mmCIF file of C-alpha atoms in Angstrom:
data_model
loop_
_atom_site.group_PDB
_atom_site.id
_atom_site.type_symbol
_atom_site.label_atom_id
_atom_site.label_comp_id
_atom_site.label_asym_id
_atom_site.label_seq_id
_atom_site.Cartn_x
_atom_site.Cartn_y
_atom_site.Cartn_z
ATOM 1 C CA UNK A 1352 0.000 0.000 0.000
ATOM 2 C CA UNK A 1353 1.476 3.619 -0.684
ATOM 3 C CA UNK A 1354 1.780 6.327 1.452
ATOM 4 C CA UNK A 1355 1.312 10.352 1.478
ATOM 5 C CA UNK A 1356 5.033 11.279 0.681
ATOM 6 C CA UNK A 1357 4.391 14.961 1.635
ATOM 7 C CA UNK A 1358 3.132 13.988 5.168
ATOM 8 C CA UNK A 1359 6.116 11.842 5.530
ATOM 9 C CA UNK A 1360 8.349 14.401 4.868
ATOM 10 C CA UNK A 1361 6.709 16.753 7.525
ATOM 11 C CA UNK A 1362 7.020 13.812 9.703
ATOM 12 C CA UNK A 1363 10.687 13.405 9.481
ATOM 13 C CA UNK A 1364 11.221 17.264 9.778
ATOM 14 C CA UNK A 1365 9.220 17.269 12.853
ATOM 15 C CA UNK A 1366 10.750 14.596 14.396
ATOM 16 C CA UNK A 1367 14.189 15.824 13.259
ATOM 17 C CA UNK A 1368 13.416 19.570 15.027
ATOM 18 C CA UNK A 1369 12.300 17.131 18.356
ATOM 19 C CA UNK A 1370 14.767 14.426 18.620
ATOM 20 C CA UNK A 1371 17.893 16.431 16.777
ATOM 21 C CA UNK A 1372 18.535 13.278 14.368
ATOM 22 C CA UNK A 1373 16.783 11.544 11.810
ATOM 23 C CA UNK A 1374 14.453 8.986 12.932
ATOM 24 C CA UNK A 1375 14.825 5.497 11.411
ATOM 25 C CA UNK A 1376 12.201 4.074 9.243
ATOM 26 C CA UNK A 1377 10.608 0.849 8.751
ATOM 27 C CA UNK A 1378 7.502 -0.328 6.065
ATOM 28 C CA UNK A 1379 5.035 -1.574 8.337
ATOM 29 C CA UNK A 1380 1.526 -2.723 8.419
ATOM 30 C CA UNK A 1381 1.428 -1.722 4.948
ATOM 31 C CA UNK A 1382 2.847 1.750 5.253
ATOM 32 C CA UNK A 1383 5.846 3.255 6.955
ATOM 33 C CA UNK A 1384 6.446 3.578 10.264
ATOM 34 C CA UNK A 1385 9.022 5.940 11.863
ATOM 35 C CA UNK A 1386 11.319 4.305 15.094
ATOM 36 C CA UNK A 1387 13.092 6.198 17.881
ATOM 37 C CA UNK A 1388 15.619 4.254 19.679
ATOM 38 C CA UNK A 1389 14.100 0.876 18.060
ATOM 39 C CA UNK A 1390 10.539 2.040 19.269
ATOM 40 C CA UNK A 1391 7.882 2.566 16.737
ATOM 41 C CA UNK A 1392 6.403 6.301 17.447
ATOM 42 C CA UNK A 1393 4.347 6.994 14.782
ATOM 43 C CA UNK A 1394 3.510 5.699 11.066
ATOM 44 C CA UNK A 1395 1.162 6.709 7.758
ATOM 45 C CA UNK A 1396 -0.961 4.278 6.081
ATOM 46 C CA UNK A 1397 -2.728 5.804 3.285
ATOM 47 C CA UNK A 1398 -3.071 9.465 4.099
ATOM 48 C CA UNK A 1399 -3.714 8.416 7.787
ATOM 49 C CA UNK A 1400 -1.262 8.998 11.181
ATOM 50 C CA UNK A 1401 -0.541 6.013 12.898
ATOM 51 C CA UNK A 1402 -0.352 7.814 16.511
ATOM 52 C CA UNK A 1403 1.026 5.625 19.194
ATOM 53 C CA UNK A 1404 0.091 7.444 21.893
ATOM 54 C CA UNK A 1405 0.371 5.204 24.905
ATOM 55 C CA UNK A 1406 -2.496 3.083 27.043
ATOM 56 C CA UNK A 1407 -2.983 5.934 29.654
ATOM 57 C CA UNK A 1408 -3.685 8.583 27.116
ATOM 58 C CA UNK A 1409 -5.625 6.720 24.594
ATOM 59 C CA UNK A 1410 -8.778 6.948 25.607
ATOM 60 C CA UNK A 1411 -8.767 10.840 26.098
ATOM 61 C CA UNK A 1412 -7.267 11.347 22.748
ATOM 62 C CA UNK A 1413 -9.099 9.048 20.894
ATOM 63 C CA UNK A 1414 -12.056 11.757 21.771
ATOM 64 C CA UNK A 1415 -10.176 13.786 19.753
ATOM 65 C CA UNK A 1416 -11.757 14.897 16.131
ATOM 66 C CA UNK A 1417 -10.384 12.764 13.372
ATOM 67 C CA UNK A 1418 -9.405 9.891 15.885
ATOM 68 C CA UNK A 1419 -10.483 6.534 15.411
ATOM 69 C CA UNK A 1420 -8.968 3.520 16.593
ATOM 70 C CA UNK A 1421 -6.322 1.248 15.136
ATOM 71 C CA UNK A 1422 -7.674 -2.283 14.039
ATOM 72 C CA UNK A 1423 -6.536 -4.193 11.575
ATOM 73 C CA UNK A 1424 -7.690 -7.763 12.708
ATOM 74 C CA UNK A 1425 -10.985 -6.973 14.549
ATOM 75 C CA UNK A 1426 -9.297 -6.359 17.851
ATOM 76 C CA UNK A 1427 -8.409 -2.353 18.254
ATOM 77 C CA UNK A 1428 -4.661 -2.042 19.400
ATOM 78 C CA UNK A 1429 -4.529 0.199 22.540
ATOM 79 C CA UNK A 1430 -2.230 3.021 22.465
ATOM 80 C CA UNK A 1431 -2.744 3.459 18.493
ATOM 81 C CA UNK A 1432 -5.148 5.938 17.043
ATOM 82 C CA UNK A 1433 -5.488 6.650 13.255
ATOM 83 C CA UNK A 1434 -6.195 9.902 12.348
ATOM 84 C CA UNK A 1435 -7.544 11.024 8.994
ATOM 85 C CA UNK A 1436 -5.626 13.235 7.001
ATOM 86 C CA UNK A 1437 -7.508 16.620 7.870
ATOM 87 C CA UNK A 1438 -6.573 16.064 11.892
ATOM 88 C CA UNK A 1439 -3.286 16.917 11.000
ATOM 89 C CA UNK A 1440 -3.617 19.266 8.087
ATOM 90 C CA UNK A 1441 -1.702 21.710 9.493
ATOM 91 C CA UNK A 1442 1.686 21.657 11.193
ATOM 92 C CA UNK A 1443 0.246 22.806 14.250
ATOM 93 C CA UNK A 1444 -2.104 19.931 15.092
ATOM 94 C CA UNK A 1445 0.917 17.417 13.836
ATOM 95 C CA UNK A 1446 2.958 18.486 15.916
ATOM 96 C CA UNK A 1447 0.949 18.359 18.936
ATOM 97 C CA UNK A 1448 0.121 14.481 17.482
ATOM 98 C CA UNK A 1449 3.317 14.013 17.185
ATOM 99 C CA UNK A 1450 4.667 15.571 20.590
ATOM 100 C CA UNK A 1451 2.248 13.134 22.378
ATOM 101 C CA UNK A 1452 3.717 10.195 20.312
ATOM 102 C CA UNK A 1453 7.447 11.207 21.359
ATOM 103 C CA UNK A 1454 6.352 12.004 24.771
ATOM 104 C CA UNK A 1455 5.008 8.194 24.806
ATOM 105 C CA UNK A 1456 8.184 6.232 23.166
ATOM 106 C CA UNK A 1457 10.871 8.348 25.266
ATOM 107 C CA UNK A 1458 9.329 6.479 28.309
ATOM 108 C CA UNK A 1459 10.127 3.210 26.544
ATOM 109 C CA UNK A 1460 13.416 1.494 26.912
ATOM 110 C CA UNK A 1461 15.443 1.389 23.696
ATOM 111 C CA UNK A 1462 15.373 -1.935 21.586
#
């Protein structure tokens, strides 16, 4: 499945102004998913943000508009939302998407 090239390249630059590097990247479920430290943080699939916000704040966020949650196999995945393509329109509301993704994965260990 392809993915929205321009949103990945905001991705990278936003993660590049957070982090100060380059995050590594992996095709996953289909798309391309972005790792810090060996830790999946976020990912597009289609013209959608894989979020992986975290168990505690999922269920707020997931209240947010333009959340839904992650399922691919009939089971959603806690701690990943999908948001459609207008949620993060502007580089405002992706970077607050993306600010609660990194603020999940630096509390990981690194793989």
């Amino acid at each position: 499945m392809a993915y929205d090239t321009d949103l990945a390249d905001r991705i990278r630059e936003a993660l590049l102004a957070v982090t100060g590097a380059l995050p590594d990247e992996k095709r996953m479920f289909g798309g391309l998913c972005f790792l810090i430290a060996g830790n999946m943080c976020c990912g597009i699939l289609a013209e959608r943000l894989m979020a992986r916000v975290g168990p505690q704040a999922y269920d707020t966020l997931l209240a947010s508009p333009g959340a839904a949650e992650m399922d691919f196999t009939g089971r959603p995945m806690r701690g990943m939302i999908m948001l459609e393509s207008d949620a993060v329109a502007d580089e405002d509301a992706l970077q607050e998407w993306l600010g609660h993704c990194f603020a999940f994965v630096r509390t990981l260990p690194p793989k």
